[in-house]
Coordinates of C-alpha atoms in Angstrom, one line a residue:
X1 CA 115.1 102.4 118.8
X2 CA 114.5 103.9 115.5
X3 CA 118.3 103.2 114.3
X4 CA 118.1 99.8 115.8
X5 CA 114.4 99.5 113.5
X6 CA 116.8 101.2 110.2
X7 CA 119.2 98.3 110.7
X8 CA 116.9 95.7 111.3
X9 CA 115.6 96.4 108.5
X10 CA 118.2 96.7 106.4
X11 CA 119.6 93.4 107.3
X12 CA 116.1 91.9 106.4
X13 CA 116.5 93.5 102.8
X14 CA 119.5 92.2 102.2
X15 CA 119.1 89.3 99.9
X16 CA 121.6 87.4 102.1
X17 CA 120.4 83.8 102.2
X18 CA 121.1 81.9 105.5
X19 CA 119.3 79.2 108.1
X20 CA 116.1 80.5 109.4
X21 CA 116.3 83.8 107.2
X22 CA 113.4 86.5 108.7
X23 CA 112.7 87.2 105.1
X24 CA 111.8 83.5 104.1
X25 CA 109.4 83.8 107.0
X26 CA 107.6 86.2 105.7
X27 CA 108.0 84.3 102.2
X28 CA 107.1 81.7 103.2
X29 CA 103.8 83.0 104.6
X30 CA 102.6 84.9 102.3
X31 CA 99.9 83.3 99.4
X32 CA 98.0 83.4 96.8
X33 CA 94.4 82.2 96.6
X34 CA 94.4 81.2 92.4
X35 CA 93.9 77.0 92.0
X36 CA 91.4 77.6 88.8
X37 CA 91.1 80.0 86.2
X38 CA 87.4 81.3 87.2
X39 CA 89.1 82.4 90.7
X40 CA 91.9 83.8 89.1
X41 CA 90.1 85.7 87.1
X42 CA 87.6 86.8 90.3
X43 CA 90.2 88.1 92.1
X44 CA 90.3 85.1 94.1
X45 CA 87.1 86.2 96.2
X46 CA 85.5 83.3 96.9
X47 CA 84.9 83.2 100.2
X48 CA 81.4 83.7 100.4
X49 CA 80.5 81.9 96.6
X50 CA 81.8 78.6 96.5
X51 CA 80.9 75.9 94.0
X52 CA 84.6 76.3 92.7
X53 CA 87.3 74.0 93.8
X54 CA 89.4 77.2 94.7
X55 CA 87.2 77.6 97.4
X56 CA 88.6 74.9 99.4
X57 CA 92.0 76.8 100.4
X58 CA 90.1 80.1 100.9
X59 CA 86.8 78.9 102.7
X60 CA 86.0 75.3 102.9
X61 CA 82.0 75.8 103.2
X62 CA 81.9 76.8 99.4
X63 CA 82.0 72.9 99.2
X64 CA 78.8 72.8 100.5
X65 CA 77.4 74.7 97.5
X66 CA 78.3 72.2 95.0
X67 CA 75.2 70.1 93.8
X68 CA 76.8 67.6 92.2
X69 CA 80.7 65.6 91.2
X70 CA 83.5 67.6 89.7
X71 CA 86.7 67.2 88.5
X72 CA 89.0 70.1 87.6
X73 CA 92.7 70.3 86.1
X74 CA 94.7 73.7 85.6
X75 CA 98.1 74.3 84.1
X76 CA 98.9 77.4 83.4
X77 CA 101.9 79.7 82.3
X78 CA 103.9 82.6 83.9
X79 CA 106.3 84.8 83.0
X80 CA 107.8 87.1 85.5
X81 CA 110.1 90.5 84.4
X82 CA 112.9 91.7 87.0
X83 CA 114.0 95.4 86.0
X84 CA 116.7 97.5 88.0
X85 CA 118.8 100.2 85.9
X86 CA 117.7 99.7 82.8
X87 CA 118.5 95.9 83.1
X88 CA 115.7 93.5 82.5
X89 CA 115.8 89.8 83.1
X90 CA 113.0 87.3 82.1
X91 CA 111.7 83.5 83.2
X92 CA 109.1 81.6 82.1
X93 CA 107.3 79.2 84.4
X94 CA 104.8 76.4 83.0
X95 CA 102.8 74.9 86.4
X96 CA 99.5 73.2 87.2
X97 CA 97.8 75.6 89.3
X98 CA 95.2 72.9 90.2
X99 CA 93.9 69.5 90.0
X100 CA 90.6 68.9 91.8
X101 CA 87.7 66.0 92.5
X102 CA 84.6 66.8 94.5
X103 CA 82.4 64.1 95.2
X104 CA 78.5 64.8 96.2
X105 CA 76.0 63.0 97.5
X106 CA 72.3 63.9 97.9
X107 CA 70.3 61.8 99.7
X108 CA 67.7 60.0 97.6
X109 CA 64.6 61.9 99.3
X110 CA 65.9 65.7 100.9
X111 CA 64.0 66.9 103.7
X112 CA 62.8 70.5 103.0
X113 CA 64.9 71.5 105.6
X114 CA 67.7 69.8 107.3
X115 CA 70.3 68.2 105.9
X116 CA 70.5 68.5 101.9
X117 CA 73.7 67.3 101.0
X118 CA 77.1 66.2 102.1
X119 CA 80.4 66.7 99.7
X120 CA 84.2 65.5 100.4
X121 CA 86.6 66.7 98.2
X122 CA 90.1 66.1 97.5
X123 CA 92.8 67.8 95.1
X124 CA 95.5 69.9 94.9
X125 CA 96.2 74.3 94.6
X126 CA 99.1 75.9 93.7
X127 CA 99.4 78.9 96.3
X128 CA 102.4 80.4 96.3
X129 CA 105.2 80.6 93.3
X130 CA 108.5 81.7 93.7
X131 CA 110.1 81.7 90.2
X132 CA 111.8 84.7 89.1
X133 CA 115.6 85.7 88.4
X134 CA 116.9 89.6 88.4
X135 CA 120.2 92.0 88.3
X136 CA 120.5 94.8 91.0
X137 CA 123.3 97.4 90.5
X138 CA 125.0 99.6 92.2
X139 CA 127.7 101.6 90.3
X140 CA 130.6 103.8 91.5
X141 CA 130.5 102.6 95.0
X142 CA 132.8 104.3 97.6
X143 CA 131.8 101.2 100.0
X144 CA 132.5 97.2 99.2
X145 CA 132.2 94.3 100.9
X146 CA 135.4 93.5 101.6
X147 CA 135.6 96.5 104.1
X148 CA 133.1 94.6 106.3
X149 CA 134.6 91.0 105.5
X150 CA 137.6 92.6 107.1
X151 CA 135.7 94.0 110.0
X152 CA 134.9 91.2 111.0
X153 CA 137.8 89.0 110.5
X154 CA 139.7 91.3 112.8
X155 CA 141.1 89.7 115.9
X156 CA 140.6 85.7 114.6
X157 CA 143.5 83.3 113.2
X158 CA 143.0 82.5 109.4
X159 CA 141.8 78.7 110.4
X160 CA 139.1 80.2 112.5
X161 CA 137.1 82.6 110.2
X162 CA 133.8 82.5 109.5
X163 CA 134.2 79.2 106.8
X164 CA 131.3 80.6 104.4
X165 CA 132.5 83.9 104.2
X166 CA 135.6 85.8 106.2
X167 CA 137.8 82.3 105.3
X168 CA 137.0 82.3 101.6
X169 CA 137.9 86.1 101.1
X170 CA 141.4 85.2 102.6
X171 CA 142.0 82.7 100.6
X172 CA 141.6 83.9 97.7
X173 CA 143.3 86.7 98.7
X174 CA 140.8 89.6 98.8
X175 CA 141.1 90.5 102.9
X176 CA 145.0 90.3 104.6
X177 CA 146.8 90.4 108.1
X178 CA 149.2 91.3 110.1
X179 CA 150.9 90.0 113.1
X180 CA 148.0 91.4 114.8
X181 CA 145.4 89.9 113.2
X182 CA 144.1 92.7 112.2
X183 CA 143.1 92.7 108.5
X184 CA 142.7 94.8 105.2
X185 CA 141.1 94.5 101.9
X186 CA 142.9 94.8 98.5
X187 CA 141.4 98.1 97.8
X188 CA 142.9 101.6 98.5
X189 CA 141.1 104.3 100.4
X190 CA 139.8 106.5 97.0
X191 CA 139.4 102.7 95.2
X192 CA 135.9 102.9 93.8
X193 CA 133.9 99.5 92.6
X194 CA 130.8 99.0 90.4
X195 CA 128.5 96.4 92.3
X196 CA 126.3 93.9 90.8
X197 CA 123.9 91.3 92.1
X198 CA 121.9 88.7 90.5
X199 CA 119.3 86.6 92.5
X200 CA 117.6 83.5 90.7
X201 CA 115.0 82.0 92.5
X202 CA 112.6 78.8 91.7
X203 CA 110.0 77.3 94.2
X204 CA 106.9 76.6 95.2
X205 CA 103.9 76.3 97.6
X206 CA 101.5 73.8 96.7
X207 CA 98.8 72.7 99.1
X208 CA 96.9 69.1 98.9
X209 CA 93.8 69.2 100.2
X210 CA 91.4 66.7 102.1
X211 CA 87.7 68.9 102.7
X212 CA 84.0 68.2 104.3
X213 CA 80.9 70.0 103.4
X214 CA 77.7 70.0 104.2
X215 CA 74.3 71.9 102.9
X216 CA 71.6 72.9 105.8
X217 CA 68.5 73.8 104.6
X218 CA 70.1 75.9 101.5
X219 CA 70.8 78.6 104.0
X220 CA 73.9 77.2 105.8
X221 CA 77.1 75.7 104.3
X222 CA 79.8 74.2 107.1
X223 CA 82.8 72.9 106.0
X224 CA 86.5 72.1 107.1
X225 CA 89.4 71.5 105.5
X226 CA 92.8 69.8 106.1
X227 CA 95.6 71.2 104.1
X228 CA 99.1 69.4 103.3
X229 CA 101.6 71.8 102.0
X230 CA 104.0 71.3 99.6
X231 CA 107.2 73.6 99.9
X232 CA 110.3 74.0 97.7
X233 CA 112.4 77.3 97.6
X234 CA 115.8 77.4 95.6
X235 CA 117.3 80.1 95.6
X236 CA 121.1 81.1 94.2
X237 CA 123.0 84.7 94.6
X238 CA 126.0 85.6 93.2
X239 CA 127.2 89.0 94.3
X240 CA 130.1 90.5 92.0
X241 CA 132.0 93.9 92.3
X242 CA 134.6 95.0 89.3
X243 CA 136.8 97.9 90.0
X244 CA 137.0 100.7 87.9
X245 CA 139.5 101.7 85.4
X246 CA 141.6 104.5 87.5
X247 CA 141.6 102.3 91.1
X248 CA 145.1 101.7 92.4
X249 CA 144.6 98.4 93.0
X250 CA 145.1 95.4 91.2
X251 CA 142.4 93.3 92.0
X252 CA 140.3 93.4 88.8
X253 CA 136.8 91.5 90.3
X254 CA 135.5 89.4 92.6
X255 CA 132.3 87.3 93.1
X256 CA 130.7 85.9 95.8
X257 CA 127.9 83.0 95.2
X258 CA 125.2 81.9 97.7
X259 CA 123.3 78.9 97.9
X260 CA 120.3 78.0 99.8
X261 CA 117.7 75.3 99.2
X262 CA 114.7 74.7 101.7
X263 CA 112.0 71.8 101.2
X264 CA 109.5 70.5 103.8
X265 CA 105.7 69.9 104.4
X266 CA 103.6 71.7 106.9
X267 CA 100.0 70.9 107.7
X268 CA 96.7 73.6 108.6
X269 CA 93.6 73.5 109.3
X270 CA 90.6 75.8 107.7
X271 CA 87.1 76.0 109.1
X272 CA 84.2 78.3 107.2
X273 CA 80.6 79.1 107.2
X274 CA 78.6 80.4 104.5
X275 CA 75.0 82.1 105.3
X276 CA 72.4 83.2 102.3
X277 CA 70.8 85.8 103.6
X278 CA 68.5 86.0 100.9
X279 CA 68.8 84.3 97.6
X280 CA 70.9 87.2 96.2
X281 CA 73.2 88.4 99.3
X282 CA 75.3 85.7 101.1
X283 CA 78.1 86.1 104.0
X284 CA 80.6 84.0 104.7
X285 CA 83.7 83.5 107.1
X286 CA 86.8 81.0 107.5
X287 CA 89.6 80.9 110.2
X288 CA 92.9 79.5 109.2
X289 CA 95.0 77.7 111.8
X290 CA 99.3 78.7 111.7
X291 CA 101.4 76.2 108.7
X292 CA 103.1 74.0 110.6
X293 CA 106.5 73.4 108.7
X294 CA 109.1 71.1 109.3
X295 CA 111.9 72.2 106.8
X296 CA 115.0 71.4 105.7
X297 CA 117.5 73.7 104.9
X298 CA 120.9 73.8 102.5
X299 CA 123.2 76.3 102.4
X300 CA 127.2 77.0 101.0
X301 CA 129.2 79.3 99.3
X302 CA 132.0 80.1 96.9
X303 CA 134.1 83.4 96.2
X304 CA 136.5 83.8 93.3
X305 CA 139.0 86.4 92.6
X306 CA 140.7 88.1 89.6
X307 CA 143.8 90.0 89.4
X308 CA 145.3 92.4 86.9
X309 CA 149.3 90.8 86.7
X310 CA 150.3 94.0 85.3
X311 CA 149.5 95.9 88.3
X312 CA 151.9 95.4 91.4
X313 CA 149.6 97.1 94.3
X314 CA 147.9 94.4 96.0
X315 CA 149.0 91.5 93.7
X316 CA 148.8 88.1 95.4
X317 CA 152.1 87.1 96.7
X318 CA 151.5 83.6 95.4
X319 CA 151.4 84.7 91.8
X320 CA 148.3 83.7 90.7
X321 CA 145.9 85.9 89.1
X322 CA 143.1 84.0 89.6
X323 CA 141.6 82.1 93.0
X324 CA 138.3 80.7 93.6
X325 CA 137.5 78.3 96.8
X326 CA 134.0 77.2 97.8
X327 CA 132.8 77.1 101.3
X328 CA 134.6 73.5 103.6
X329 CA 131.5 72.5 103.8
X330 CA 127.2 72.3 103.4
X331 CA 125.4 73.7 106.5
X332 CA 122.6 71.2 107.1
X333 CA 119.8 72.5 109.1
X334 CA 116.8 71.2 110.4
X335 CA 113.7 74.1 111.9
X336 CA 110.2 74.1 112.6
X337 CA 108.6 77.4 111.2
X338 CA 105.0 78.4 112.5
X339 CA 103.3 81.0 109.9
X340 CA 99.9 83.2 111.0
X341 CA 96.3 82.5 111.6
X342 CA 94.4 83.7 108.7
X343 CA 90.6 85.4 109.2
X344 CA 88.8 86.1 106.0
X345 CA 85.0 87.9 105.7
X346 CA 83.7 87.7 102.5
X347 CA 80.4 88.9 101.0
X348 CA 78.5 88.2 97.6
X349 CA 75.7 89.5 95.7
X350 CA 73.9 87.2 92.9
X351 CA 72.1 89.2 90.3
X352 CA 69.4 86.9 90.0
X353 CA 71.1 84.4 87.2
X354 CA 73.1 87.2 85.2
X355 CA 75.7 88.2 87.4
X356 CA 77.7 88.2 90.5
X357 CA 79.7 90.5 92.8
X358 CA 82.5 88.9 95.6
X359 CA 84.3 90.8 98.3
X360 CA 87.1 88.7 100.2
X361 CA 88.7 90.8 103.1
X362 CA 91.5 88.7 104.7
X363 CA 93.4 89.7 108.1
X364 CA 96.9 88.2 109.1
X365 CA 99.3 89.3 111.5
X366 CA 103.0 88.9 110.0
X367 CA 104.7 89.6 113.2
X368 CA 103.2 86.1 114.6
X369 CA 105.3 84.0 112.2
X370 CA 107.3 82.0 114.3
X371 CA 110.7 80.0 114.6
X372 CA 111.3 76.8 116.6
X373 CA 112.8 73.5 117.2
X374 CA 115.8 74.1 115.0
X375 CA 119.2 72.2 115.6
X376 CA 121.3 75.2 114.9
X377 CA 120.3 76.4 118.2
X378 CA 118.3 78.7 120.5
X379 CA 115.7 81.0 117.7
X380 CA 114.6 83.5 120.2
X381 CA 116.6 86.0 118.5
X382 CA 115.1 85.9 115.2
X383 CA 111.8 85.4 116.5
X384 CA 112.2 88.7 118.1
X385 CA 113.6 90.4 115.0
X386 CA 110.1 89.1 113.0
X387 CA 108.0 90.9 115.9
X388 CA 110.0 93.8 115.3
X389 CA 110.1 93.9 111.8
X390 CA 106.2 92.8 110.8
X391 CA 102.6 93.9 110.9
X392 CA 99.5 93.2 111.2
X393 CA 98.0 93.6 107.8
X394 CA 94.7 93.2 105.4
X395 CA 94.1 92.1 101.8
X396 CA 91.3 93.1 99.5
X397 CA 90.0 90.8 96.9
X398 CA 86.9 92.3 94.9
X399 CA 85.5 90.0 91.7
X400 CA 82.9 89.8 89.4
X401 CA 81.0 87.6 87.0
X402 CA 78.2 88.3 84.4
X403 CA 76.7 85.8 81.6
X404 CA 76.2 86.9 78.3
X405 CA 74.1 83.6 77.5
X406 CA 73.5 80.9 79.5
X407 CA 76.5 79.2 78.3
X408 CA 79.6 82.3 78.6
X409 CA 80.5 84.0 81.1
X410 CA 82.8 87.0 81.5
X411 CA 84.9 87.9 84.1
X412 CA 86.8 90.7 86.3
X413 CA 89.1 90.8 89.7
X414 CA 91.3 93.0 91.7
X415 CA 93.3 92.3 94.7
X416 CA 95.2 95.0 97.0
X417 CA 98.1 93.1 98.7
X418 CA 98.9 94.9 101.5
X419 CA 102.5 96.1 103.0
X420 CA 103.9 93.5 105.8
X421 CA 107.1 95.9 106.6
X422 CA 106.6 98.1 109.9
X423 CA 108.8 100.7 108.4
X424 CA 109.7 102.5 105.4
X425 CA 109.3 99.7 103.2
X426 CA 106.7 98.8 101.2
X427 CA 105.8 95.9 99.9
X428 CA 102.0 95.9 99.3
X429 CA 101.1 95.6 95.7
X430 CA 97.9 95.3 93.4
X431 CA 96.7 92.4 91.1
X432 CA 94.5 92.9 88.2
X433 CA 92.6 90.2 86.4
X434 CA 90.1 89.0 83.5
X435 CA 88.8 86.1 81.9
X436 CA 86.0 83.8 80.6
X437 CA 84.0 80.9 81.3
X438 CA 82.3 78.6 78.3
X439 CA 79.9 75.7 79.6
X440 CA 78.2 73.1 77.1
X441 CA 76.4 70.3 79.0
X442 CA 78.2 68.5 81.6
X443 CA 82.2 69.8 80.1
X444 CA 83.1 73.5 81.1
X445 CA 86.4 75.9 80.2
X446 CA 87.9 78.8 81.9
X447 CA 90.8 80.7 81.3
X448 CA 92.1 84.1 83.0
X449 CA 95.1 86.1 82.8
X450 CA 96.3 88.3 86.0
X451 CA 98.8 90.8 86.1
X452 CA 100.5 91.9 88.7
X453 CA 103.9 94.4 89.4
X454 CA 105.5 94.7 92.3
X455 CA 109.0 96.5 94.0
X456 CA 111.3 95.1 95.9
X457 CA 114.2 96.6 97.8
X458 CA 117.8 95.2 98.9
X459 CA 121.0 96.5 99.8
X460 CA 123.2 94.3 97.5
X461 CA 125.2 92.7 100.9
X462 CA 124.6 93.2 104.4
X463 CA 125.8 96.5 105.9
X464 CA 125.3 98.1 103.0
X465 CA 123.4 101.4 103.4
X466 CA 122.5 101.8 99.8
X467 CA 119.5 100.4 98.8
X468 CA 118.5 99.2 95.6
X469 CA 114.8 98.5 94.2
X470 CA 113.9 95.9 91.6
X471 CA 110.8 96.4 89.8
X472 CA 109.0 92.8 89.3
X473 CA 106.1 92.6 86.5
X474 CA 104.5 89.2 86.6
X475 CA 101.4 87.7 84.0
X476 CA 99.9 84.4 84.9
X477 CA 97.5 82.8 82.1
X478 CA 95.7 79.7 83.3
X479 CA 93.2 77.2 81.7
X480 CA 90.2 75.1 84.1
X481 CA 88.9 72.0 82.1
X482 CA 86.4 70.7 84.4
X483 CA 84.0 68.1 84.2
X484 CA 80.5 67.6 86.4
X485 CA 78.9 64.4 86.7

């Protein structure tokens, strides 16, 4: 069980983009809580403040805290890092991490207790961002991909091979057969290769919003929220290796592209309560139904080779140096794609009218993240390889606020991510973040800047056994102009 676990895994880590990937379920699932500066710079705790259009995605009740109309817009600006080997690669991202109206009303004579208010809000957060682009190497390699290409090749005619992959490696000349059908690669058995990936990425997760609120007595605050999700993920993988200088063969380099694109909408449902204890301690809870995607997915590919003319061993026998084919056709896939209920606890103490601390603690169970309805066939397979490969796991989001004057504001978060991975990887990471609030009557500014770094690992194709990490860095500056009226 624990070799069948190593594999798994090492399949999952792979990079390899194809229909229902395991990895883009967890991708997919996981998000970020940072709509408006003010929560972005709170670590995204909001859970149990409210008043802050953020709150809507994290726990609809802290609509029920708002007093009176808002509007909020939020662009903002990130620039992501990719290291591996002393190779860096950067991208730059301009987004609008939120636009936002709340609407109050307050009826013209409150009861002392009862009902005090009832707000609806509507708007859109940015929750999940998926630009970044990044080399992986992996140099002297004894192993190459065209060993497995022709592993699995083995026993089929040319015109049945597997069209994105097996079929464009013999065409372009990189795996051969005999009368057998059994087949080699171009490369010799002490044939060493240096092996390079780059993965560029763009994408999103944006989630419209539709919320209710209401205000009991100042003590309670209900709310629910409807959420409309947004998804685009592009991502593009081009897998080279280039053979070194005292190899016998004559094959110079090859490449090997991938090509996925998924877009869809999936719809949730939030429901939260928020209690003051007292005026300065408050508790609050939310439960977040599963995403329900429908997505559509794109997905070809393309292999060139090069060969050296002056080196006989290997040589295509058509006499071309140079081949490149892309895949006969786009694979066109339609899936359904469940993702986790969400529980977040949150807690708050209000120092009087200087200052405030926020705890968020969210739970989700990875291994829940389900497959179905797809029209490439029966999922149960991958479903059971995402109950094997995730956990249940917890997030910590801690932030705090204190007012210099009654008009500025400073602010402080910290968020520990944790690890989804069952096994020996780790993906958990840490976000760190700061920023500032400025009111003057009815028009308020916020900006905050988060950083955040993070490792991720891959073999470079799979069946590799070599694994490679690449160390992302990440800083996000955003900008709340907001309005009450």
């Amino acid at each position: 069980m624990k070799r069948y676990t190593f594999l798994l895994i090492l399949s999952l880590i792979a990079g390899t983009s194809y229909s229902q990937s395991v990895d883009n379920a967890l991708k997919y699932s996981r998000q970020e809580f940072n709509g408006t500066a003010r929560s972005t710079a709170m670590g995204g705790a909001f859970g149990a403040l409210g008043g802050d259009f953020s709150s809507l995605s994290i726990n609809p009740a802290g609509i029920g805290v708002y007093r009176s109309s808002e509007f909020t817009f939020t662009p903002s600006i990130e620039y992501t890092e990719s290291k591996n080997n002393g190779f860096s690669e950067d991208k730059y991202s301009f987004t609008i991490g939120n636009v936002g109206y709340v609407a109050s009303y307050v009826p013209r004579i409150a009861p002392e207790k009862g009902w005090q208010n009832f707000n609806f809000g509507i708007g859109y957060n940015r929750i999940a961002n998926f630009n970044r682009e990044g080399y992986l190497f992996n140099l002297n390699s004894g192993t190459s991909l065209l060993d497995k290409w022709a592993d699995l090749a083995a026993g089929n005619s040319p015109d049945n091979l597997y069209s994105f992959e097996e079929k464009l490696a013999y065409d372009t000349y990189l795996i051969n057969n005999d009368d057998d059908l059994n087949y080699q690669s171009v490369l010799f058995g002490n044939d060493r290769m240096d092996q390079q990936k780059r993965v560029d990425e763009k994408g999103y997760i944006g989630e419209y919003v539709l919320s209710f609120g209401a205000n009991y007595g100042h003590k309670l605050y209900l709310g629910a929220t409807v959420g409309i999700q947004d998804l685009y993920h592009k991502s593009t993988t081009s897998y080279s290796e280039f053979s070194l200088a005292d190899n016998i063969t004559s094959l110079n380099e090859f490449t090997f592209n991938e090509y996925m694109t998924t877009s869809g909408v999936g719809v949730n449902f939030k429901f939260g309560a928020i209690y003051k204890i007292t005026n300065s301690l408050r508790v609050g809870a939310a439960i977040h139904t599963p995403t329900f995607y429908n997505l559509d997915e794109t997905y070809d590919t393309s292999v060139s080779s090069e060969f050296d003319p002056n080196i006989p061993d290997a040589f295509p026998e058509d006499g071309d140096a140079y081949h490149a084919f892309k895949s006969e056709f786009v694979s066109r896939t339609s899936y359904d794609l469940e993702t986790p209920f969400r529980t977040i606890l949150s807690a708050a103490y209000l120092f009087g009218q200087k200052g405030v601390l926020s705890v968020d603690y969210e739970m989700i169970d990875y291994s829940n993240a389900e497959f179905n309805d797809s029209d490439a066939g029966d999922l149960m397979n991958e479903n059971q390889d995402i109950a094997n490969s995730y956990r249940s796991t917890s997030n910590l989001r801690i932030g705090a606020e204190y007012r210099l004057t009654p008009n500025i504001s400073i602010r402080g978060g910290y968020a520990k991510i944790g690890d989804p991975y069952k096994s020996f990887i780790d993906e958990g990471y840490n976000t760190y973040s700061a920023g500032f609030g400025i009111k003057q009557n009815n028009f308020f500014f916020d900006m905050a800047y988060q950083y955040k770094e993070y490792d991720e690992d891959f073999v470079l194709y799979s069946g590799s056994n070599d694994i490679v990490s690449l160390n992302n860095t990440n800083h996000q500056v955003r900008m709340t102009f907001g309005f009450k009226f």
